[in-house]
PDB file of C-alpha atoms in Angstrom:
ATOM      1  CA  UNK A 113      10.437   9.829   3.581  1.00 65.00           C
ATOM      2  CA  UNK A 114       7.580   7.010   3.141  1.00 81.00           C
ATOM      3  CA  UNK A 115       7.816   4.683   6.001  1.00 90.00           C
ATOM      4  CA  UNK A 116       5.857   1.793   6.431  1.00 93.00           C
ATOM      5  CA  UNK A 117       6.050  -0.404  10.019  1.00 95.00           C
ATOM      6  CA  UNK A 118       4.610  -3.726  11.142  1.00 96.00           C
ATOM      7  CA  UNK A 119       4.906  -4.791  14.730  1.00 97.00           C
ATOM      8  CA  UNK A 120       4.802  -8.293  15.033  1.00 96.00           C
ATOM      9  CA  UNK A 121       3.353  -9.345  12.140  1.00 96.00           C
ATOM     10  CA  UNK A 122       2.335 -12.467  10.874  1.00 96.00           C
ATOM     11  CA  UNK A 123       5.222 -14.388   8.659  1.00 97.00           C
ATOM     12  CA  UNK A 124       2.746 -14.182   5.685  1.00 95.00           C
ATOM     13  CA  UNK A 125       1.994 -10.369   6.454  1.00 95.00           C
ATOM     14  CA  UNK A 126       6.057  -9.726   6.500  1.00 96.00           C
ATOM     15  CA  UNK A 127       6.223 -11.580   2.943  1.00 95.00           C
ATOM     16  CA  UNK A 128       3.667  -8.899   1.490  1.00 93.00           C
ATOM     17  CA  UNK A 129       5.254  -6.361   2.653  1.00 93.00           C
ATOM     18  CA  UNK A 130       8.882  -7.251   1.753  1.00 94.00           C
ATOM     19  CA  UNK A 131       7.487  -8.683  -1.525  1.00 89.00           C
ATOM     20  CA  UNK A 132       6.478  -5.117  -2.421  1.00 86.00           C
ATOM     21  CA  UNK A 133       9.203  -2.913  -0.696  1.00 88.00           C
ATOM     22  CA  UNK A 134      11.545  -5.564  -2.887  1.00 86.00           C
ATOM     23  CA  UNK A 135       9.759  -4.572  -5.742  1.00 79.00           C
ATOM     24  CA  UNK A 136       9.538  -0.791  -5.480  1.00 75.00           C
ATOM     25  CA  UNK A 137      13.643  -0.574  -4.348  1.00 80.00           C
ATOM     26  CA  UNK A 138      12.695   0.643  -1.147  1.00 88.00           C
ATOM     27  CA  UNK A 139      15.227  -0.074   1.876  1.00 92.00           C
ATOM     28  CA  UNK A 140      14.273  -3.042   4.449  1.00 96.00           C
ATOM     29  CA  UNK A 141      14.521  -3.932   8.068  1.00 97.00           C
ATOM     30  CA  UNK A 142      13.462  -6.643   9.862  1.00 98.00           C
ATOM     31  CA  UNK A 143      14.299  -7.447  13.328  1.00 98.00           C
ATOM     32  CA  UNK A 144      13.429 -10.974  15.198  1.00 97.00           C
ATOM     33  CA  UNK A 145      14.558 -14.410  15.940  1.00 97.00           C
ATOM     34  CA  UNK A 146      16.518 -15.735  13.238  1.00 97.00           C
ATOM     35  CA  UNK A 147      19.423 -18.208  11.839  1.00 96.00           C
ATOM     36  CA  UNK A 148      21.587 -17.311   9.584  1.00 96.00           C
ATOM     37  CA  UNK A 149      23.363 -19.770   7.074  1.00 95.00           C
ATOM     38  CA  UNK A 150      25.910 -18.568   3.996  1.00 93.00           C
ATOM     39  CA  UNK A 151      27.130 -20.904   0.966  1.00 92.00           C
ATOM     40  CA  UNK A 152      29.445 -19.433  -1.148  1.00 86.00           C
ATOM     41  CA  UNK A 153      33.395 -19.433  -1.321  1.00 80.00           C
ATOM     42  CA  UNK A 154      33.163 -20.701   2.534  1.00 83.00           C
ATOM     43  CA  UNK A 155      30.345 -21.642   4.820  1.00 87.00           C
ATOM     44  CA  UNK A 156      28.915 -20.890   8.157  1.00 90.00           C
ATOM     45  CA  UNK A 157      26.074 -21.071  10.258  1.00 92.00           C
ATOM     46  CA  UNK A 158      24.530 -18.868  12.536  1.00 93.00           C
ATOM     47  CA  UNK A 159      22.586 -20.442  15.405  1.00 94.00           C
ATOM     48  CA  UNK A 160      19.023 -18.562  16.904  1.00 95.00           C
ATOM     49  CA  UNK A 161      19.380 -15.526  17.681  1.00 96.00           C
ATOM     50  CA  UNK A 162      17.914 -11.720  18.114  1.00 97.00           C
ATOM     51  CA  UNK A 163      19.035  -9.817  15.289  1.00 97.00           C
ATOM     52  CA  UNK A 164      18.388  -6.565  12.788  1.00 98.00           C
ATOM     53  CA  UNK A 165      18.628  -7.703   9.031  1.00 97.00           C
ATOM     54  CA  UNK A 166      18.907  -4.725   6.649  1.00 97.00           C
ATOM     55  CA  UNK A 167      18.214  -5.154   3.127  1.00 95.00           C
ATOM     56  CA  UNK A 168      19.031  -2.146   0.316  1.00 91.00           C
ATOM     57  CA  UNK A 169      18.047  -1.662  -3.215  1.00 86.00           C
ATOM     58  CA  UNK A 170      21.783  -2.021  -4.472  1.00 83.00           C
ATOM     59  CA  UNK A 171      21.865  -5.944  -2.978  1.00 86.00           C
ATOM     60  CA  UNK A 172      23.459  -5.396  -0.186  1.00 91.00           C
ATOM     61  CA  UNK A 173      22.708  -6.906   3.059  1.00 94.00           C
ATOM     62  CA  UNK A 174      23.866  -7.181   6.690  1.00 96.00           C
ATOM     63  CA  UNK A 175      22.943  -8.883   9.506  1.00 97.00           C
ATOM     64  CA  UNK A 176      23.479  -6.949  12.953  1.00 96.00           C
ATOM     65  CA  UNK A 177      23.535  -8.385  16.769  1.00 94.00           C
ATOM     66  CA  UNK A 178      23.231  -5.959  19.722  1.00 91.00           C
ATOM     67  CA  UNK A 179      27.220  -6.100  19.764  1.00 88.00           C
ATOM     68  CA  UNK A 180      30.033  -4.611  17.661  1.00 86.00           C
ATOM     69  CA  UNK A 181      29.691  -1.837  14.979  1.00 88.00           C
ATOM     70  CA  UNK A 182      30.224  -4.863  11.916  1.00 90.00           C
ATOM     71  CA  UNK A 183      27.556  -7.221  10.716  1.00 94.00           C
ATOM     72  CA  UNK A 184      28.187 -10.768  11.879  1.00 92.00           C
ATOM     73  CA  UNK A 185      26.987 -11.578   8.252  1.00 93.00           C
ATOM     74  CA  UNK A 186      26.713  -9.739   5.295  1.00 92.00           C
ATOM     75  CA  UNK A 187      26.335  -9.696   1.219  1.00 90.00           C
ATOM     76  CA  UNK A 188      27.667  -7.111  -0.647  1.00 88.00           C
ATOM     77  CA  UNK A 189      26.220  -4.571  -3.678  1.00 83.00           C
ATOM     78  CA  UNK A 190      24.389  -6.553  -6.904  1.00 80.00           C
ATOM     79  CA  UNK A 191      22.964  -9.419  -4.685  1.00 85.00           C
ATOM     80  CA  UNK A 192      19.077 -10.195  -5.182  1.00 87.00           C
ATOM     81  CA  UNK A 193      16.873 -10.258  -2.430  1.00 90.00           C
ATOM     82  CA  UNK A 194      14.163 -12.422  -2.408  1.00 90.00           C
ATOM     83  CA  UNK A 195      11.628 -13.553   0.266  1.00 93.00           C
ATOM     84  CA  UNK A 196       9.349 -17.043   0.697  1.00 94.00           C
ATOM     85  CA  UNK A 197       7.575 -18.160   3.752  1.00 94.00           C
ATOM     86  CA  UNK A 198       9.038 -21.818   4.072  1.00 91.00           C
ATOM     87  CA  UNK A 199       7.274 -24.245   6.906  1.00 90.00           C
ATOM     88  CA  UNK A 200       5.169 -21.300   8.130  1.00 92.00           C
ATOM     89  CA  UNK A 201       8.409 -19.259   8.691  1.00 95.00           C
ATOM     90  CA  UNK A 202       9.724 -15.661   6.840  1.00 96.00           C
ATOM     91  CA  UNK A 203      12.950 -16.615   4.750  1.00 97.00           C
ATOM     92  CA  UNK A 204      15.094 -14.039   3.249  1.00 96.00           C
ATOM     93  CA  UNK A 205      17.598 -14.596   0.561  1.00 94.00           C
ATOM     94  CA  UNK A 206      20.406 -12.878  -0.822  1.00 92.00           C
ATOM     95  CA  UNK A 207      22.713 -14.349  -3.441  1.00 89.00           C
ATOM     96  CA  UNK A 208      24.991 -13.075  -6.590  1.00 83.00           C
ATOM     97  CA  UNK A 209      26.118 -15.124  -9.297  1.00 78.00           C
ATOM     98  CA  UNK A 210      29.623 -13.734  -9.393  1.00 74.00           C
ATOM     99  CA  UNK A 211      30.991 -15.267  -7.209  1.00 83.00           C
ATOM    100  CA  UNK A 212      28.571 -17.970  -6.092  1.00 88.00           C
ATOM    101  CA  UNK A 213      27.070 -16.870  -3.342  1.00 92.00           C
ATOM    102  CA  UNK A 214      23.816 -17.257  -1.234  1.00 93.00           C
ATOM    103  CA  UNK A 215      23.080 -16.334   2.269  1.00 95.00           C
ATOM    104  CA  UNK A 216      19.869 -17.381   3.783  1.00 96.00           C
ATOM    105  CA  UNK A 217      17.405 -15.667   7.202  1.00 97.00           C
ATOM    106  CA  UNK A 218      14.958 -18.053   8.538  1.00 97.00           C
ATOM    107  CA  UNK A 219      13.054 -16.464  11.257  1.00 97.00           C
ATOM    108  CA  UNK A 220      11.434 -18.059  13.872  1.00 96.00           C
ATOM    109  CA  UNK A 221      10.010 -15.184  15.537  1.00 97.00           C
ATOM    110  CA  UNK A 222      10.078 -11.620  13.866  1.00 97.00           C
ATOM    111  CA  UNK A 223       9.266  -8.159  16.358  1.00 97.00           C
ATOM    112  CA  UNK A 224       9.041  -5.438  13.647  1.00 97.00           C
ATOM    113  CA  UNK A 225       9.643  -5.233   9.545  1.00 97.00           C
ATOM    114  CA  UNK A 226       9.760  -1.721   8.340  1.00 97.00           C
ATOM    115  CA  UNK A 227      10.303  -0.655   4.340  1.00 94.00           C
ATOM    116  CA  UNK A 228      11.471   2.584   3.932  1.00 92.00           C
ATOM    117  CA  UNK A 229      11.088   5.011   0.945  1.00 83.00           C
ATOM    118  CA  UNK A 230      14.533   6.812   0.841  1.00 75.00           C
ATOM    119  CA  UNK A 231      15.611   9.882  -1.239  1.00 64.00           C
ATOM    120  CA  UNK A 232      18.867  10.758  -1.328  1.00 58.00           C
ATOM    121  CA  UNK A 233      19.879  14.295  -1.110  1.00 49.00           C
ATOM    122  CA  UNK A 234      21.511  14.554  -4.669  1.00 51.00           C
ATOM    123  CA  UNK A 235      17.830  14.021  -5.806  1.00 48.00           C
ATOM    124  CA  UNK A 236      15.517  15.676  -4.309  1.00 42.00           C
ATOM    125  CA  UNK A 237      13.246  16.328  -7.639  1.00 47.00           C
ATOM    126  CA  UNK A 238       9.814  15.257  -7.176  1.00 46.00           C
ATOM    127  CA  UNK A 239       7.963  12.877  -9.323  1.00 55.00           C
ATOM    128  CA  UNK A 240       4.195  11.372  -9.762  1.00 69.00           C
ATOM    129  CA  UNK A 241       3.082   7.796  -8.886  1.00 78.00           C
ATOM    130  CA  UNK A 242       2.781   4.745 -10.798  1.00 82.00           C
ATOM    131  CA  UNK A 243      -0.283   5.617 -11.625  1.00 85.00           C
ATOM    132  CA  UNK A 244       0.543   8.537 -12.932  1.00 86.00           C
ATOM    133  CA  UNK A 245       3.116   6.737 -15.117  1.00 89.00           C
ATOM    134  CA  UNK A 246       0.423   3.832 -16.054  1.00 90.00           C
ATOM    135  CA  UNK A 247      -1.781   7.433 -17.179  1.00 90.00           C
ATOM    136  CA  UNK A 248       0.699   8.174 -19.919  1.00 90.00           C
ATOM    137  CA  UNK A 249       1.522   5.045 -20.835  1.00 92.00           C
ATOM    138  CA  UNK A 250      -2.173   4.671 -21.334  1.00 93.00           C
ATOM    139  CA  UNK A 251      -2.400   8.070 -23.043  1.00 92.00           C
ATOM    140  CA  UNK A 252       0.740   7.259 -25.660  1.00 93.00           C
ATOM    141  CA  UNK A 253       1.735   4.016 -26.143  1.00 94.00           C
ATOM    142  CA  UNK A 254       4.592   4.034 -28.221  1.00 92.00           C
ATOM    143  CA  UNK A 255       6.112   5.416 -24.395  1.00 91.00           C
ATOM    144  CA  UNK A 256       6.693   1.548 -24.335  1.00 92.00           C
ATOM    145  CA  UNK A 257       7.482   1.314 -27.963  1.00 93.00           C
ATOM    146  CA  UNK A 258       6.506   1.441 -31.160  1.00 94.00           C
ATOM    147  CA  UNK A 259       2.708  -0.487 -32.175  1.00 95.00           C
ATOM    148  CA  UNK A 260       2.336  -1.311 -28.432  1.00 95.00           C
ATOM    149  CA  UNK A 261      -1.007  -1.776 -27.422  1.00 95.00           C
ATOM    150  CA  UNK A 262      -2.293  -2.250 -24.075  1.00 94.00           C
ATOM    151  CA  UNK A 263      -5.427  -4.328 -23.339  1.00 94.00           C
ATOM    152  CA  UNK A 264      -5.886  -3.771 -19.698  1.00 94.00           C
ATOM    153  CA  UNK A 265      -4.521  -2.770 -16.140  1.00 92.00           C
ATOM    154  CA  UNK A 266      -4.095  -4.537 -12.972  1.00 91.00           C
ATOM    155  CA  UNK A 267      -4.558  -7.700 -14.637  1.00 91.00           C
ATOM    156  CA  UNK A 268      -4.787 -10.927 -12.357  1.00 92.00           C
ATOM    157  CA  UNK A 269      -1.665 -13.522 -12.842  1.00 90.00           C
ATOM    158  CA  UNK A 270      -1.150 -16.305 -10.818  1.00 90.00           C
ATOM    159  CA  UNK A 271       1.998 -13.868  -9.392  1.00 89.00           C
ATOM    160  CA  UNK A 272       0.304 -11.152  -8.982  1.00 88.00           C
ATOM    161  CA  UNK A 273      -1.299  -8.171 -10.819  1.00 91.00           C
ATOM    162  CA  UNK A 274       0.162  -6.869 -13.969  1.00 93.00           C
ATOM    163  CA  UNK A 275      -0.062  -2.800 -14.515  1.00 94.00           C
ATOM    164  CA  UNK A 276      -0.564  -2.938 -18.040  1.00 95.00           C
ATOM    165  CA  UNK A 277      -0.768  -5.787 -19.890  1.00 96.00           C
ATOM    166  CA  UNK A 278      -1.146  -5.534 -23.795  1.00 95.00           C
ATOM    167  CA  UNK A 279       0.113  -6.552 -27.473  1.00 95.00           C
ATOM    168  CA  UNK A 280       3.249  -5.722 -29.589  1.00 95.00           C
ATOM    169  CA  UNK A 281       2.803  -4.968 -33.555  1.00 94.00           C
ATOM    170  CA  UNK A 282       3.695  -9.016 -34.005  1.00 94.00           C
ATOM    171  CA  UNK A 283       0.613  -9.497 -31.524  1.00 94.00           C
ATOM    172  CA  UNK A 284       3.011 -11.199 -28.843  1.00 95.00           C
ATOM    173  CA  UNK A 285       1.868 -10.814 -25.369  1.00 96.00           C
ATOM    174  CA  UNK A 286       3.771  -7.830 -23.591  1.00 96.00           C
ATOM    175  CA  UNK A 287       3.799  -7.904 -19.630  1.00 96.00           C
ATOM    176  CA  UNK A 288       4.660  -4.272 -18.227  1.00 96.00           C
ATOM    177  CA  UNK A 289       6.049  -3.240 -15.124  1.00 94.00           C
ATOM    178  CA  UNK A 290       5.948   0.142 -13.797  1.00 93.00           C
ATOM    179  CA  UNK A 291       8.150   2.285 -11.396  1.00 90.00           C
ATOM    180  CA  UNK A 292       7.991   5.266 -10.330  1.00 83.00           C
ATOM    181  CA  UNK A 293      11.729   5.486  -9.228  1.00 81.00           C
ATOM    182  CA  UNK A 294      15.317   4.267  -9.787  1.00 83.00           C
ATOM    183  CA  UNK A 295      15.493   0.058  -8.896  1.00 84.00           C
ATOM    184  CA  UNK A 296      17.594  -2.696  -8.363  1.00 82.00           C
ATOM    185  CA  UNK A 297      17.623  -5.946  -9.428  1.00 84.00           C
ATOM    186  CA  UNK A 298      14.964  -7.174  -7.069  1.00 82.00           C
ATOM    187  CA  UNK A 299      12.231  -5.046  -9.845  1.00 87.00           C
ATOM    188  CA  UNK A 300      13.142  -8.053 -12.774  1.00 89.00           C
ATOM    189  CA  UNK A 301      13.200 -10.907 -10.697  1.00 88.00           C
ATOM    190  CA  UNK A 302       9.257  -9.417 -10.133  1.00 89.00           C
ATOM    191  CA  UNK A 303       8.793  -9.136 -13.799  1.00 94.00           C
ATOM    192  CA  UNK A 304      10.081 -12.582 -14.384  1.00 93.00           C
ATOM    193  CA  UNK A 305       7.750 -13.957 -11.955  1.00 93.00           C
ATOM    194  CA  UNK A 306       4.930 -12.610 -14.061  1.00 94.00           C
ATOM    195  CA  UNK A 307       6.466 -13.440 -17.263  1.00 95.00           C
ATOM    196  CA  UNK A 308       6.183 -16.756 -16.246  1.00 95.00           C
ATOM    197  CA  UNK A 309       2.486 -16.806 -14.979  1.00 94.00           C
ATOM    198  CA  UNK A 310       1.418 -15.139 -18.663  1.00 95.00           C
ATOM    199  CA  UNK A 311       3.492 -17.933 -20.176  1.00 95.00           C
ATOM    200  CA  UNK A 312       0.838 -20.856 -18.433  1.00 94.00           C
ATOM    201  CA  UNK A 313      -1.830 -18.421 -20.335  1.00 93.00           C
ATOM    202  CA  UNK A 314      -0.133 -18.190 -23.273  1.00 93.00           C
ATOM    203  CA  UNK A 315       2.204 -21.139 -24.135  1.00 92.00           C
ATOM    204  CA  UNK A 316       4.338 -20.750 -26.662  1.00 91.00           C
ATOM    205  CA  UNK A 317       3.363 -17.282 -27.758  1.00 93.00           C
ATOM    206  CA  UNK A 318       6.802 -15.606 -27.551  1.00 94.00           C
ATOM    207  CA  UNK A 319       5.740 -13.766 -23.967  1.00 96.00           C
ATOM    208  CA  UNK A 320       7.790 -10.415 -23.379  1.00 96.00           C
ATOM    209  CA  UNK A 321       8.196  -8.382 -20.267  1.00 96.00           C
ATOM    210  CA  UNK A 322       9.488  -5.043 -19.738  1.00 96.00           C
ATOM    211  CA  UNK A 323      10.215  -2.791 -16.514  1.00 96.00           C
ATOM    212  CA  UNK A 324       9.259   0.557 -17.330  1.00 94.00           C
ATOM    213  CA  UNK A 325      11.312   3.170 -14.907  1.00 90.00           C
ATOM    214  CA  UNK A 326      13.141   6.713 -14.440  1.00 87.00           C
ATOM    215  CA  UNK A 327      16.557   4.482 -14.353  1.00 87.00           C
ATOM    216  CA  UNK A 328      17.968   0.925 -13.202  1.00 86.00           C
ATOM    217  CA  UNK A 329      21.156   0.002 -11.615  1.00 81.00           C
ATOM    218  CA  UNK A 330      24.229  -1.757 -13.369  1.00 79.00           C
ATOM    219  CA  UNK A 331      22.997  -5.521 -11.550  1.00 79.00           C
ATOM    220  CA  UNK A 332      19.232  -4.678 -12.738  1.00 85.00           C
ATOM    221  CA  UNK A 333      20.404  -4.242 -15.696  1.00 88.00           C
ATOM    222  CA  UNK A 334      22.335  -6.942 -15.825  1.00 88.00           C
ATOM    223  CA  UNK A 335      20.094  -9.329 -14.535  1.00 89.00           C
ATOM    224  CA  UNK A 336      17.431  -7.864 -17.031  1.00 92.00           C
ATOM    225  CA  UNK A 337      19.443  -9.135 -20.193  1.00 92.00           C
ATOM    226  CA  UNK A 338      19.907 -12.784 -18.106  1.00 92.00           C
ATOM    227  CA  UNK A 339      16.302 -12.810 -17.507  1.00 93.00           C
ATOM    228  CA  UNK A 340      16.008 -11.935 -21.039  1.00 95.00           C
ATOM    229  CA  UNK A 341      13.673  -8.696 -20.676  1.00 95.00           C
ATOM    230  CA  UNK A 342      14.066  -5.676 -21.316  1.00 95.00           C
ATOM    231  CA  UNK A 343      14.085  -1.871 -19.944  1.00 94.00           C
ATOM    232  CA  UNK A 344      12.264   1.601 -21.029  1.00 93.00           C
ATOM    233  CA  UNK A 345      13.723   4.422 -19.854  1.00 91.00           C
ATOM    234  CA  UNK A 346      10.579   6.674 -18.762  1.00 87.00           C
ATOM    235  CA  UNK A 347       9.377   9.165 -15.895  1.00 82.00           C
ATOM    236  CA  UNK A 348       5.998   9.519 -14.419  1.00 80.00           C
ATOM    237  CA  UNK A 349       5.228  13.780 -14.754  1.00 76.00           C
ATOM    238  CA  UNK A 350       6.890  15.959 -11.777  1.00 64.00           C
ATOM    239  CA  UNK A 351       4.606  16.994  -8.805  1.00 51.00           C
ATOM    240  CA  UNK A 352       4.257  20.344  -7.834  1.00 41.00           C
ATOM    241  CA  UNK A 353       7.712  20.907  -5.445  1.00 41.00           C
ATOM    242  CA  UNK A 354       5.972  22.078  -1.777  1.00 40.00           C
ATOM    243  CA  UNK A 355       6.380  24.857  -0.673  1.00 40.00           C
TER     244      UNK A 355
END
C-alpha cells in the first residue's frame, strides 16, 4: 500500500495533496483543529475542535473526536469531496445532490494529512502507471476512440496539466484524463475543472473531456453524464506480479 504523510503542513501544501489523492480515488485523513458545519435536511454546527476527518473514494466521510466509536458528523456513499483553501485556511467539502446535502471542514490548525493507496483483497492484480496508460494511448489512439488524435501531454491549463490533450475526427478539442485504477466521483469533478480552463482557450469550440480508467463507480458515473463527459473503459498493461 502507497502511503503518502505530511506532518504539519502548510494549508496550501494539504490542498495539493488532497487535490491529487481526490483525483487518483485514494483514501484521506486529515487530523487538526477544525469546525464542522452541515446543511442539508437539518443543520448543525460544530464548534473548534481536535478531530480525524476521513475521506473515501465512494463519498463517504466521517468526522471522528477522541470519544465514542461513531463519527460526530458524517456523509454517506456518492458524496463529492472537494477541497479550497478559503482565508488562508484548508476547507473540505462533501455534498450529494440527492438529498441536498453539504457538510463543510474548516481547519484552523491541521497536525498530519495522509492519502493512502488502498487495494482491496478481492483485487490484488497488478497494473502499470498512468504513464504507462498515456504510452498506449499514445501508441493507438482509437483506445480513446475512433479518429482521435492527440497533440500533446502534460499540457498547461489554468487547472492544471492535462495528460493528453488532442483532436476528435470533427477537430473539436478533446481533454483526457487518465487513471490507472477504479475512481469515484471526485476523478470528473477534476476533468470538469479542466474542461473549463480549455473552454477560455477555445470558446465556443464544442470542448469534450473524457476520464480514461480500468472502471468508475455508479456516482462517477453518474456525475459524468451531469457533467456531460464521458468515460473509456481502458487498463494500463499488468506489471510483472513479485515474487
Amino acid at each position: 500500500m502507497s502511503v503518502t504523510t505530511l506532518h504539519r503542513p502548510t494549508h496550501r501544501d494539504a490542498l495539493g495533496l488532497l487535490e491529487s489523492a481526490f483525483g487518483d480515488g485514494r483514501m484521506v485523513t486529515v487530523f487538526g483543529r477544525c469546525r464542522v458545519e452541515y446543511d442539508g435536511r437539518a443543520s448543525s454546527s460544530l464548534g473548534p475542535g481536535d478531530r480525524l476527518v476521513v475521506c473515501k473514494p465512494d463519498g463517504t466521510v466521517l468526522v471522528h473526536t477522541d470519544e465514542n466509536r461513531k463519527p460526530v458528523n458524517w456523509q454517506p456513499p456518492g458524496c463529492v469531496h472537494r477541497a479550497s483553501v478559503r482565508d488562508g485556511r484548508l476547507r473540505i467539502r462533501s455534498e450529494r445532490s440527492s438529498p441536498n446535502e453539504r457538510l463543510d471542514v474548516g481547519f484552523e490548525r491541521i497536525e498530519q494529512a495522509t492519502a493512502y493507496e488502498v487495494t482491496d483483497r478481492s483485487d490484488l492484480r497488478l497494473t502499470g502507471s498512468e504513464e504507462d496508460l498515456r504510452g498506449r494511448i499514445l501508441d493507438d489512439p482509437e483506445l480513446v476512440e475512433p479518429g482521435f488524435v492527440p497533440t500533446a501531454t502534460e499540457r498547461e491549463t489554468t487547472a492544471g496539466p492535462v495528460d493528453v490533450f488532442g483532436e476528435d475526427d470533427a477537430g473539436r478539442p478533446v481533454v483526457v484524463e487518465l487513471k490507472r485504477r477504479r475512481v469515484g466521483p471526485s476523478a470528473a469533478s477534476q476533468l470538469r475543472r479542466y474542461v473549463e480552463a480549455v473552454e477560455e482557450e477555445f470558446p465556443d469550440e464544442g470542448v469534450r473531456g473524457l476520464l480514461v480508467a480500468p472502471s468508475v463507480t455508479d456516482r462517477a458515473a453518474a456525475l459524468l453524464d451531469e457533467l456531460d463527459l464521458e468515460f473509456v473503459p481502458a487498463e494500463p498493461p499488468e506489471s510483472a506480479a513479485p515474487e
